[in-house]
Structures are given as structure tokens and as C-alpha cells.
């Protein structure tokens, strides 16, 4: 087969990179981490006409400026792997925005294959592009039209990769910018350059552009060369005096002007959806529509979930009766009351989790969630977060762990820390299970309203905490975010079902491992040495002086304690501690149920979230303990205040 060639798939987020990767590699994939970090690295192999290729899926990035972890990883790979074939995957519907990254690749001395993806959608919406003229205006770079979803153009892309040969390609900007770059290049040639292995061979013109953009890694590279930095600073200041604004913005403007110049007369854009976006992104109408969408989502999720729950409940009841007949008497208790009732009480609410994940994935696939991010970015900035924080928050509704990991897209370090600290307050799918359990048990006629109320209170508190953290603890001005609004798309049911399965599979795995082990553990705590004087009572009684202030007895305290292992354990432990759902209804008032739910959503996240938070803060004990401490304090204070106000208002 000869030498194995490396192919790197580059591109901005939401351009269909993963779909193209899957089509090229099939099932020959492996998932690991990039060296030294926890960012996922996907690699696969492709054999085409006797030639083997190693396909690498680079992180999606809007830019190659090294001011975020994902961007740095992508750029480092491109710089260090000079012989790699770069495939620049572009969303044809957003060609003008996506070509920004293409120009940066060319500045870096690379000649990528241009892959115009989603060509089926573009044609459906009346968007056309002359690929031959585009190739000519990009210096002869190969251009291939594809649709990963419908397998259009995949063979053409493979053929282009097979026959790829690098070609010299250069992009020229305005006379003013080019003259400035020439001055910096002249200075670079007069000084000895750093011997950093990674940057050997990069074009001096690219280094000059990086100086104008204040690229943090390039500035760090030259920090010992003070004379050169002083001369470059003078050149920058001269340019800024002439422009009357900063050089970073100027370079970006020049790239977009060049993109417009390249696309003139060869790309026809359809603006049919602009009016829709004006409504969805409107500060008033957009918020109203968002509230309606969320209410309908919760109503549909709970309505469909209720239909499935009865069947699952009947199954576990039958399983418990059957197990009690065949399991030896010494083990009947732990098997029936511990394992089957414990795990069953969690799995009963699996439909809620599945339908919620399905709904969020559907909204994401349709293109709405990105618009929600844009809608809320001003609010986020006022809260002391970045507009880019919206995406991790939305992801955290599924699970806090991937939400915390998604903060890597935030380039502003201070805003990233702020976001990391508040994400554990976002009600994840496991906490949603507790919400739906309490809603169905105590507020049957107002299930959706109860769920919306708990979530709304939590998000209000998240906003207040974010403001305090941003203003007094992690200070700094947030950066202005860039939002790429994808076109509205008809649902890709195959993608939606796969993503839903990925999210819900994690829940099922926990049910078979952590929740199973936890159910057994808390069964023994509640029934040994005797049911009347068990170890669980001793532990619960230690916590009861505090939890009684919010109307929660030792059994509820023990259920809250189990939630530190996994929030899914709260329902199963509660069911065992109170002796079944009917006893829970008899033991708690609606006010106590409301407070218990609110506290469960707010207090310490599960161990997996704490571990991920520790890792993503750079293994900072300080920030991890701070997050855990304020979560616990906030939940306790809110629980006490809400319970006592409720009593004063006559809801006891």
C-alpha cells in the first residue's frame, strides 16, 4: 500500500465535519484525547484504490488564532504536520463566513481541498455557487461539492484526496495592510527568529499577520526579543493612528472584504430566512417564543413520558413479585427492595430523559438552539459570562459533564472560569428525573408548570450567582462573541436518534453500575442492623438538624446525601427510605416536596461533575472547593427561606 498519508478535516462548527469523517472512515475509527489535554481526538483510516489514509477530525474552530484550546489544537496540528492533506469543510449555505478560515489556512502556507458541504440544502434553498470560478479565484485550489447526509460527492472527495498535490497559493489584501505586513516582515528578517521547532518553516508573512492580531502564542514566542517587539509595536501604532481603531479588527475586516471579492458573481445567497431570524432574535418577541417553545417541550416530554411510565412500572412490579418467589429468602430483601425497587424507581423515569434529549437534539438539528445562544448573549454579558457560555449551559441540560467540557470553546480565560463555576447549577437530566417524579407525585394537574417553575427559579439563581462571581470574584470584561447561525434544516432523523441514544445510553450505563451499587449500599444502610435502628437513620439524624429547617426529615436528608454519588439515586433512596411512593405522599406536604426538589436541583453536583470540574479548572483545588461550597450553601439557604416563607403564606 505504500506510505500512509494523513488527511486533516478542518472547518468551523456545524459544517457537517463529523458526517464527512464517518463517510470517509466507515467503522474504522478510534476516539482518544489530544496529547496533554482532555479534548476528544477522533481518528480513522480510509483505504481507497490501494492507498491508505489516516483521517483526523480536527476540532471545529471559527479561527486559527490561538486564543482558545480548540483553536490552538487545530492550528498546532496544521503547523506541525506539514505533509498532511487539509480538507477545509465548508457549509455552502454560509460560504461567505466559512471562507474566513480558508483564508487563514492559505496565510499559513497551506493549500487545502475546499469541500462545499450541504450542497443539497443550498440547492433546495436556491443558493448556487460556481465551483470552477471559486477554484480559480482561490489560486487553483480543488473544490468539491458534497452532502455527507445523502452521500453526494463522497467519491469525488476521495478521488481528489488521492490525486492531491500542493500548489502555491497566496491571498493579497489592501495596499495599506500589505505595506504594513512588508514592514514587519522586513523587521523579522533583520532579527534572529526563535528556534521553536513548531514554528520552523511558517511563512514570515503569517507571523506578521499574527503580530497585528496580537496572537498570544506568537507574542509569547518572541517575548525575549524585546527590540523586535518594540519595532513591531511602533508599526502597529502607526497603522492604528491611520485607521483610528485596533489592528485586530482591521485584519478581520480585510479578510471579509477579500471573501466578498472572491464570491462576487459566483455565489447567489438566498435570504428567505432573514425575516424569521429578526423575530426569533428580537429581545422581546424572541424571549416570548423561547418561553413558549420550552413550555411546549416540557408538556410534550412529560405527556409522552407518562404514557410509557405505566408500562415500565407494571413491568418492575411483576419482576419484583417474580423475584420474591425464586430468590432465596435471605437475599429477597436486597434483591426485591434494594436492586429491583431501587434501579426500577430510576428506570421508570427513563422515558422522560429520552424524550427530553430527543427534543433538545431536534431543536439543535433544526437550528434553533444556536439562535437561542445569540438571543441570550447580551444577557450573558450582563451576568458576567461570555455569550459563548450559552452553548455549555444548553449542553448541561443533558448532563453537566459534557457541558463543563464544552467551555473549551470560550477563549476568554476569566469568562471560562466563571462559566465553569455556575454550570453545576444547570438542572441536568438526572435532576430532571427528580423534578418529574415530584411533579407527577404531588402536582399531577400542573406537571409542566411545576417543572417550568423549578427550572425558572434555578436559572434566576444561576443569573444572580453569575453576576456576583463575574463582578466580585472573577473580574474582567467579557469578549464579544461570534455566532454562526446555521440555516434552518429539516430534521435528520438518523442523526437525531443516534445523538439521543448517545445521551440516554450514559443514563442506562449508570443505572446498571453506579445506581445499582448505590441502591445496594443504601438498602443496607436502611435495613441493617435492623429496620427500626439502621445505619441510615444514624447518618440521616446527623444531618436532620439542618434539613429540618427546610422541612426535610432524616429520610429526605439521606436521599439528598445519596445524590452526591449520582442524582439518579435520590429517587430510589427516597423510595426505600419512606417505604414506597404512597408513603412518600403521606409523609410530605406539597410545600416540602417543592422545597426538596428545589434543594436537590441546587446542591452539590454528582461526583462525576465534581471530578470533571476539577480537571477543567486546571486541577484547581481552590475553584473546585469554591464551587462545591457555594452550591451547598446556596441550596441550604434557599431551602430554609422558601420553606419558611411557604409556611408563613399558609402552604404548610
XYZ file of C-alpha atoms in Angstrom:
652
model
C 0.000 0.000 0.000
C 2.962 2.320 0.381
C 3.223 5.204 2.821
C 0.159 6.181 4.853
C -0.866 9.761 4.149
C -2.536 11.937 6.770
C -5.725 13.839 5.947
C -6.942 16.509 8.399
C -10.567 17.641 8.288
C -10.714 21.316 9.247
C -13.699 23.619 9.415
C -15.909 25.806 11.518
C -18.503 24.302 13.900
C -21.757 22.975 12.391
C -20.382 22.354 8.890
C -21.001 18.589 8.866
C -17.391 17.614 9.540
C -18.306 14.572 11.611
C -20.658 13.246 8.915
C -17.926 13.549 6.265
C -15.476 11.888 8.670
C -17.881 8.984 9.152
C -18.396 8.586 5.407
C -14.647 8.522 4.755
C -13.706 6.167 7.573
C -16.770 3.953 7.956
C -16.393 1.952 11.175
C -12.569 2.092 11.276
C -12.426 4.810 13.912
C -10.828 5.300 17.289
C -11.535 8.006 19.851
C -8.880 9.281 22.251
C -7.555 12.587 23.560
C -5.162 15.113 22.102
C -1.768 14.951 23.885
C -1.757 16.760 27.218
C -5.435 17.738 27.189
C -8.838 16.098 27.513
C -10.224 17.352 24.189
C -11.569 14.413 22.239
C -9.462 13.291 19.252
C -11.120 11.254 16.509
C -9.035 9.326 14.011
C -9.926 6.743 11.407
C -8.480 5.064 8.347
C -9.569 5.082 4.724
C -8.337 2.723 2.026
C -9.042 3.962 -1.492
C -7.699 2.383 -4.672
C -4.940 0.609 -2.758
C -3.791 3.739 -0.894
C -4.242 4.033 2.867
C -5.035 7.360 4.505
C -5.159 8.314 8.191
C -8.140 10.660 8.660
C -8.036 13.115 11.584
C -11.114 15.124 12.604
C -9.784 18.439 13.937
C -11.835 20.426 16.494
C -14.302 22.816 14.856
C -12.946 26.373 15.028
C -14.072 29.761 13.736
C -10.488 30.989 13.561
C -6.875 29.776 13.755
C -5.895 32.417 16.290
C -4.621 30.540 19.351
C -6.887 32.145 21.948
C -8.937 29.041 22.800
C -7.972 25.425 23.448
C -9.775 24.021 20.384
C -8.262 26.637 18.064
C -4.777 26.026 19.416
C -5.099 22.247 18.927
C -6.303 22.641 15.340
C -3.586 25.167 14.458
C -0.802 23.185 16.123
C -1.741 20.091 14.131
C -1.774 22.024 10.848
C 1.592 23.661 11.577
C 3.322 20.523 12.845
C 2.016 18.167 10.133
C 3.313 19.946 7.057
C 2.735 16.952 4.770
C -0.883 16.452 5.861
C -3.614 16.977 3.281
C -6.005 19.605 4.659
C -9.672 19.268 3.705
C -11.456 22.522 4.533
C -15.116 21.574 5.026
C -17.489 24.467 4.404
C -21.226 24.892 4.896
C -22.291 26.082 1.428
C -25.245 27.912 2.997
C -22.757 30.054 4.978
C -19.981 30.196 2.388
C -19.093 33.840 2.989
C -18.463 33.255 6.703
C -16.738 29.904 6.300
C -14.172 31.193 3.783
C -12.680 33.263 6.619
C -10.984 30.108 7.915
C -9.925 29.181 4.367
C -8.015 32.459 4.041
C -6.252 31.780 7.341
C -5.174 28.331 6.089
C -3.737 29.940 2.950
C -1.944 32.577 5.073
C -0.382 29.685 6.970
C 1.114 28.396 3.737
C -1.336 25.545 3.189
C -3.334 24.769 0.047
C -6.473 22.992 1.293
C -9.052 20.997 -0.617
C -12.278 23.002 -0.464
C -15.234 20.759 0.389
C -18.562 22.557 -0.165
C -20.833 20.533 2.114
C -24.651 20.625 2.478
C -24.887 21.226 -1.271
C -28.327 19.550 -1.257
C -29.701 22.123 1.200
C -28.093 25.000 -0.673
C -29.731 23.990 -3.945
C -33.067 23.457 -2.216
C -32.954 26.998 -0.819
C -31.932 28.491 -4.160
C -28.284 29.052 -3.199
C -25.887 28.474 -6.072
C -22.092 28.571 -6.337
C -19.821 28.314 -9.365
C -17.198 25.888 -8.076
C -14.883 26.335 -11.087
C -14.721 30.132 -10.691
C -14.275 29.725 -6.927
C -11.304 27.441 -7.584
C -9.778 29.987 -9.987
C -10.150 32.860 -7.509
C -8.539 30.754 -4.789
C -5.438 30.187 -6.909
C -6.499 26.831 -8.375
C -7.396 25.066 -5.105
C -9.523 21.942 -5.759
C -13.223 22.447 -4.949
C -15.590 19.508 -4.352
C -19.361 19.675 -3.756
C -20.684 17.183 -1.183
C -23.579 16.257 1.044
C -22.440 13.920 3.788
C -26.033 13.298 4.784
C -27.010 11.952 1.353
C -23.551 10.646 0.364
C -23.362 13.094 -2.553
C -19.848 13.779 -3.852
C -18.083 11.467 -1.376
C -16.391 9.517 -4.199
C -15.302 12.802 -5.817
C -13.798 13.878 -2.497
C -11.913 10.576 -2.138
C -10.605 10.908 -5.698
C -9.469 14.481 -5.025
C -7.658 13.377 -1.853
C -5.978 10.541 -3.775
C -4.723 12.869 -6.541
C -3.914 15.832 -4.272
C -0.787 17.849 -4.939
C 0.014 21.038 -3.021
C 0.036 24.215 -5.110
C 1.446 27.663 -4.308
C -1.386 29.923 -3.253
C -1.343 33.474 -1.916
C -4.025 35.926 -0.870
C -3.322 39.657 -1.107
C -5.210 42.277 0.882
C -5.443 46.090 0.633
C -2.365 48.125 -0.186
C -2.296 49.611 3.317
C -2.333 46.205 5.029
C 0.194 44.701 2.600
C 2.592 47.617 3.119
C 2.302 47.166 6.895
C 2.958 43.434 6.601
C 6.006 44.113 4.402
C 7.415 46.425 7.084
C 7.007 43.761 9.785
C 8.482 41.059 7.535
C 11.479 43.318 6.919
C 11.988 43.625 10.683
C 11.663 39.842 11.094
C 14.413 39.304 8.509
C 16.777 41.571 10.425
C 16.419 39.696 13.704
C 17.205 36.083 14.580
C 13.956 34.192 14.943
C 13.180 31.874 17.889
C 14.258 28.291 17.336
C 10.937 26.805 18.445
C 10.578 23.597 16.452
C 6.857 24.028 15.906
C 7.145 27.384 14.147
C 10.090 26.491 11.930
C 9.066 26.938 8.328
C 5.916 29.017 8.886
C 5.706 31.986 6.480
C 7.070 35.252 7.856
C 4.008 36.936 6.384
C 1.838 34.769 8.657
C 3.951 35.800 11.666
C 3.449 39.443 10.642
C -0.330 38.981 10.498
C -0.202 37.239 13.890
C 1.595 40.262 15.371
C -1.176 42.548 14.108
C -3.795 40.204 15.591
C -1.922 40.046 18.928
C -1.847 36.268 18.772
C -0.977 35.214 22.347
C 1.223 32.254 21.379
C 3.257 34.214 18.816
C 3.767 37.100 21.257
C 4.921 34.598 23.888
C 7.333 33.103 21.359
C 9.019 36.466 20.752
C 8.850 37.821 24.310
C 12.635 37.595 24.768
C 13.233 39.596 21.606
C 12.272 42.947 23.115
C 13.817 45.111 20.371
C 11.772 43.382 17.672
C 8.572 43.658 19.714
C 9.182 47.403 20.219
C 9.616 47.969 16.493
C 6.517 45.922 15.662
C 4.571 47.857 18.290
C 5.551 51.146 16.601
C 4.348 49.831 13.239
C 1.046 48.739 14.805
C 0.553 52.104 16.476
C 1.214 53.928 13.176
C -1.410 51.782 11.476
C -3.918 52.284 14.299
C -3.448 56.070 14.153
C -4.242 55.978 10.461
C -7.203 53.615 10.907
C -8.450 55.120 14.172
C -9.235 51.649 15.524
C -7.389 48.486 16.530
C -5.429 46.323 14.099
C -7.123 43.061 15.188
C -10.489 44.291 13.876
C -8.829 45.701 10.765
C -7.295 42.350 9.793
C -10.681 40.639 10.267
C -12.388 43.302 8.138
C -9.804 42.822 5.381
C -10.437 39.079 5.322
C -14.185 39.566 4.997
C -13.659 42.141 2.226
C -11.491 39.615 0.396
C -14.185 36.966 0.845
C -16.771 39.322 -0.707
C -14.376 39.996 -3.569
C -13.818 36.262 -4.169
C -17.536 35.465 -4.123
C -18.659 38.326 -6.350
C -20.833 36.951 -9.193
C -20.146 33.293 -8.273
C -22.310 32.799 -5.183
C -26.010 33.574 -5.017
C -27.348 33.735 -1.464
C -30.971 33.221 -0.507
C -32.158 35.485 2.328
C -35.561 33.850 2.755
C -34.978 33.189 6.464
C -33.740 36.664 7.436
C -37.232 37.825 8.439
C -37.687 34.749 10.642
C -34.395 35.471 12.419
C -35.443 39.069 13.010
C -38.376 37.729 15.027
C -36.555 34.861 16.801
C -33.636 37.125 17.780
C -35.833 40.057 18.829
C -35.235 40.885 22.532
C -38.997 40.758 23.295
C -40.622 38.501 20.691
C -37.660 36.135 20.793
C -37.993 35.694 24.557
C -41.734 35.057 24.303
C -41.188 32.456 21.576
C -38.424 30.826 23.647
C -40.734 30.568 26.679
C -43.483 29.036 24.516
C -41.051 26.554 22.920
C -39.755 25.468 26.331
C -43.265 25.115 27.791
C -44.444 23.046 24.819
C -41.267 20.947 25.048
C -41.801 20.170 28.743
C -45.508 19.450 28.163
C -44.817 17.053 25.289
C -41.945 15.331 27.123
C -43.994 14.788 30.261
C -47.126 13.803 28.337
C -45.323 11.151 26.283
C -43.328 10.055 29.315
C -46.476 9.459 31.346
C -47.781 7.079 28.680
C -44.612 4.941 28.856
C -44.164 5.069 32.623
C -47.214 2.962 33.430
C -45.892 0.083 31.326
C -42.422 0.256 32.884
C -43.891 0.473 36.391
C -46.040 -2.613 35.730
C -43.003 -4.495 34.429
C -40.925 -3.820 37.564
C -43.845 -4.675 39.849
C -44.208 -8.013 38.052
C -40.422 -8.524 38.180
C -40.431 -7.881 41.947
C -43.215 -10.404 42.547
C -41.479 -12.984 40.347
C -38.094 -12.433 42.049
C -39.632 -12.793 45.527
C -40.749 -16.300 44.544
C -37.461 -17.606 43.147
C -34.784 -15.761 45.177
C -33.696 -17.469 48.427
C -35.252 -15.790 51.472
C -32.003 -14.353 52.940
C -31.482 -12.379 49.705
C -35.096 -11.463 48.937
C -34.867 -8.084 50.665
C -31.754 -6.823 48.914
C -32.858 -8.144 45.509
C -36.512 -7.050 45.603
C -36.435 -3.944 47.837
C -32.865 -2.898 47.074
C -31.969 -3.753 43.471
C -35.340 -4.090 41.692
C -37.140 -1.277 43.520
C -34.035 0.917 43.633
C -32.987 0.607 39.998
C -36.623 0.306 38.875
C -37.618 3.572 40.533
C -34.902 5.261 38.455
C -35.577 3.458 35.153
C -39.292 4.246 35.439
C -38.371 7.816 34.521
C -36.099 6.839 31.634
C -38.775 7.914 29.073
C -38.610 11.485 30.434
C -34.843 11.543 29.922
C -35.061 10.011 26.450
C -37.820 12.362 25.249
C -36.056 15.426 26.703
C -32.780 14.523 24.974
C -34.689 13.824 21.757
C -36.387 17.250 21.979
C -33.130 19.141 22.608
C -31.385 17.304 19.765
C -34.321 18.047 17.456
C -34.163 21.770 18.306
C -30.388 21.726 17.786
C -30.688 19.944 14.435
C -33.400 22.347 13.283
C -31.055 25.261 14.002
C -32.961 26.834 16.888
C -30.556 26.303 19.801
C -27.800 28.355 18.152
C -30.288 31.196 17.794
C -31.125 30.845 21.484
C -27.406 31.400 22.184
C -27.439 34.562 20.078
C -30.683 35.714 21.734
C -29.192 35.422 25.228
C -25.656 36.675 24.599
C -26.334 40.230 25.840
C -27.932 38.857 28.988
C -24.924 36.584 29.488
C -22.567 39.547 29.205
C -24.524 41.438 31.860
C -24.334 38.378 34.099
C -20.530 38.414 33.845
C -20.399 35.479 31.431
C -19.475 35.249 27.774
C -22.099 34.929 25.048
C -20.344 31.671 24.224
C -21.386 30.412 27.677
C -24.879 29.758 26.327
C -23.812 26.615 24.461
C -22.261 24.895 27.542
C -25.370 25.853 29.545
C -27.657 24.288 26.932
C -25.476 21.163 26.789
C -25.599 20.948 30.596
C -29.354 20.417 30.479
C -28.437 16.964 29.172
C -25.529 16.376 31.542
C -23.245 18.760 33.423
C -20.125 16.750 32.498
C -20.143 17.429 28.711
C -21.420 20.935 29.463
C -18.332 21.636 31.566
C -16.109 20.174 28.847
C -17.878 22.373 26.251
C -16.480 25.503 27.970
C -13.295 24.921 25.964
C -14.891 26.952 23.166
C -14.699 30.070 25.410
C -11.488 31.896 24.545
C -11.665 34.357 27.458
C -9.992 32.525 30.378
C -11.775 34.508 33.096
C -15.190 34.032 31.495
C -14.452 30.341 31.097
C -13.747 30.038 34.836
C -16.973 31.929 35.618
C -18.947 29.604 33.367
C -17.352 26.508 34.903
C -18.352 27.667 38.375
C -22.032 28.210 37.566
C -22.681 25.230 35.261
C -23.318 22.808 38.183
C -26.469 24.856 38.862
C -27.986 23.883 35.498
C -30.653 21.178 36.003
C -29.296 18.128 34.192
C -31.275 15.101 33.003
C -30.716 13.290 36.327
C -32.135 16.219 38.282
C -34.938 16.456 35.745
C -35.855 12.932 36.829
C -36.351 14.163 40.409
C -38.373 17.123 39.108
C -40.686 14.908 37.055
C -41.036 12.364 39.890
C -42.145 15.021 42.361
C -44.306 16.744 39.758
C -46.125 13.524 38.856
C -46.486 12.517 42.519
C -47.595 15.802 44.128
C -48.669 18.139 41.300
C -50.343 15.814 38.819
C -52.614 18.517 37.353
C -49.804 21.064 36.957
C -46.815 18.927 35.971
C -45.425 21.183 33.222
C -45.988 24.331 35.318
C -44.196 22.771 38.316
C -41.242 21.707 36.136
C -41.030 25.134 34.483
C -41.222 26.803 37.906
C -38.325 24.798 39.370
C -36.197 25.335 36.262
C -37.043 29.074 36.148
C -36.090 29.601 39.815
C -32.847 27.706 39.228
C -31.955 29.817 36.180
C -32.756 33.046 38.059
C -30.419 31.955 40.862
C -27.817 30.971 38.248
C -28.047 34.503 36.840
C -27.594 36.102 40.268
C -24.658 33.829 41.144
C -23.062 34.514 37.739
C -23.363 38.258 38.304
C -21.775 38.064 41.763
C -18.950 35.787 40.551
C -18.278 37.955 37.481
C -18.354 41.228 39.408
C -16.588 40.341 42.649
C -14.709 37.053 42.273
C -13.606 36.514 38.650
C -13.331 40.067 37.379
C -12.787 41.154 33.797
C -14.583 42.417 30.703
C -16.173 39.641 28.609
C -15.223 39.372 24.941
C -17.818 39.930 22.212
C -18.873 36.517 20.909
C -19.188 35.415 17.276
C -22.283 33.395 16.427
C -22.584 31.324 13.291
C -26.311 30.973 12.581
C -26.775 27.725 10.658
C -29.606 27.529 8.121
C -32.887 26.027 9.228
C -32.821 22.344 8.411
C -35.412 19.638 8.103
C -34.808 17.072 10.851
C -32.148 14.459 10.120
C -33.905 11.652 11.991
C -30.948 9.294 11.727
C -28.662 11.887 13.363
C -31.271 12.825 15.982
C -31.874 9.223 17.025
C -28.136 8.485 17.214
C -27.460 11.575 19.344
C -30.415 10.774 21.600
C -29.056 7.274 22.070
C -25.587 8.608 22.944
C -27.087 10.817 25.672
C -29.522 8.219 27.062
C -27.009 5.362 26.867
C -24.960 7.109 29.541
C -28.054 7.128 31.782
C -28.632 3.394 31.247
C -24.971 2.585 31.937
C -25.209 4.491 35.218
C -28.394 2.589 36.062
C -26.524 -0.695 35.601
C -23.407 0.367 37.520
C -23.412 3.377 39.854
C -27.145 3.303 40.628
C -27.155 -0.469 41.104
C -24.221 -0.272 43.531
C -25.719 2.752 45.261
C -29.112 1.054 45.633
C -27.469 -1.942 47.317
C -25.408 0.329 49.568
C -28.379 2.411 50.691
C -30.538 -0.690 51.112
C -28.079 -1.988 53.701
C -27.894 1.454 55.307
C -31.691 1.458 55.652
C -32.237 -2.143 56.791
C -29.165 -3.042 58.900
C -28.674 -3.911 61.666
C -32.497 -3.518 61.861
C -35.157 -1.517 60.062
C -36.073 0.355 63.261
C -32.485 1.273 64.161
C -30.497 1.274 60.923
C -27.176 2.872 59.999
C -29.002 5.139 57.552
C -31.048 6.585 60.386
C -27.869 7.395 62.306
C -26.395 9.195 59.281
C -29.689 10.933 58.492
C -30.158 12.063 62.097
C -26.741 13.769 61.988
C -27.945 15.867 59.036
C -31.521 16.307 60.291
C -30.939 19.406 62.488
C -30.081 21.322 59.299
C -32.567 19.717 56.904
C -35.439 20.091 59.413
C -35.100 23.851 58.941
C -36.344 23.285 55.380
C -38.977 20.693 56.369
C -36.949 17.604 55.415
C -36.576 14.745 57.901
C -33.711 12.235 58.215
C -35.067 10.074 55.372
C -35.035 13.004 52.954
C -31.597 14.001 54.250
C -30.290 10.513 53.454
C -31.795 10.734 49.936
C -30.034 14.065 49.405
C -26.777 12.511 50.591
C -27.120 9.708 48.028
C -27.444 12.312 45.275
C -23.805 13.274 45.738
C -22.876 9.890 44.248
C -25.423 10.276 41.423
C -28.565 12.393 41.334
C -30.487 9.411 39.936
C -30.066 7.749 43.353
C -32.213 10.392 45.057
C -35.498 8.869 43.871
C -34.504 5.252 44.575
C -33.111 6.054 48.049
C -36.181 8.122 48.851
C -38.476 5.283 47.768
C -36.622 2.812 50.012
C -36.320 5.220 52.940
C -40.033 6.087 53.028
C -41.145 2.555 52.131
C -42.694 3.271 48.739
C -44.319 6.105 46.815
C -47.647 6.018 48.754
C -45.722 6.586 51.994
C -43.834 9.489 50.418
C -47.190 11.129 49.581
C -48.388 10.609 53.169
C -45.130 11.843 54.742
C -44.574 15.024 52.719
C -46.742 18.054 52.065
C -46.690 19.711 48.612
C -44.574 22.512 50.134
C -41.996 20.034 51.450
C -41.983 18.255 48.079
C -41.377 21.583 46.319
C -38.536 22.536 48.681
C -36.970 19.058 48.457
C -36.986 19.270 44.643
C -35.503 22.768 44.657
C -32.718 21.761 47.058
C -31.949 18.630 45.009
C -31.541 20.732 41.870
C -29.306 23.301 43.587
C -26.987 21.424 45.934
C -23.621 19.706 45.294
C -23.414 18.121 41.824
C -22.601 14.438 41.422
C -19.069 13.067 41.852
C -18.540 12.829 38.064
C -19.309 16.548 37.696
C -17.008 17.484 40.577
C -14.167 15.407 39.067
C -14.651 16.992 35.624
C -14.794 20.472 37.162
C -11.519 19.794 38.988
C -9.834 18.688 35.759
C -11.183 21.541 33.592
C -10.119 24.226 36.082
C -6.541 23.028 35.654
C -6.817 20.700 38.670
C -7.518 23.691 40.879
C -8.482 22.639 44.401
C -9.417 26.249 45.163
C -12.022 26.630 42.403
C -13.407 23.115 42.899
C -13.909 23.595 46.641
C -15.397 27.039 45.999
C -17.939 25.593 43.524
C -18.916 22.759 45.884
C -19.063 25.096 48.885
C -21.250 27.780 47.351
C -23.572 25.123 45.810
C -24.140 23.568 49.232
C -24.558 26.934 50.973
C -26.937 28.300 48.318
C -29.127 25.175 48.345
C -29.342 25.192 52.159
C -30.208 28.894 52.425
C -32.749 28.772 49.582
C -34.381 25.667 51.057
C -34.730 27.258 54.506
C -36.025 30.588 53.128
C -38.556 29.052 50.698
C -39.897 26.601 53.298
C -40.390 29.256 55.964
C -41.941 31.748 53.552
C -44.252 28.980 52.352
C -45.330 28.265 55.925
C -45.991 31.962 56.573
C -48.163 32.075 53.453
C -50.162 29.090 54.693
C -48.813 26.389 52.336
C -47.674 24.060 55.151
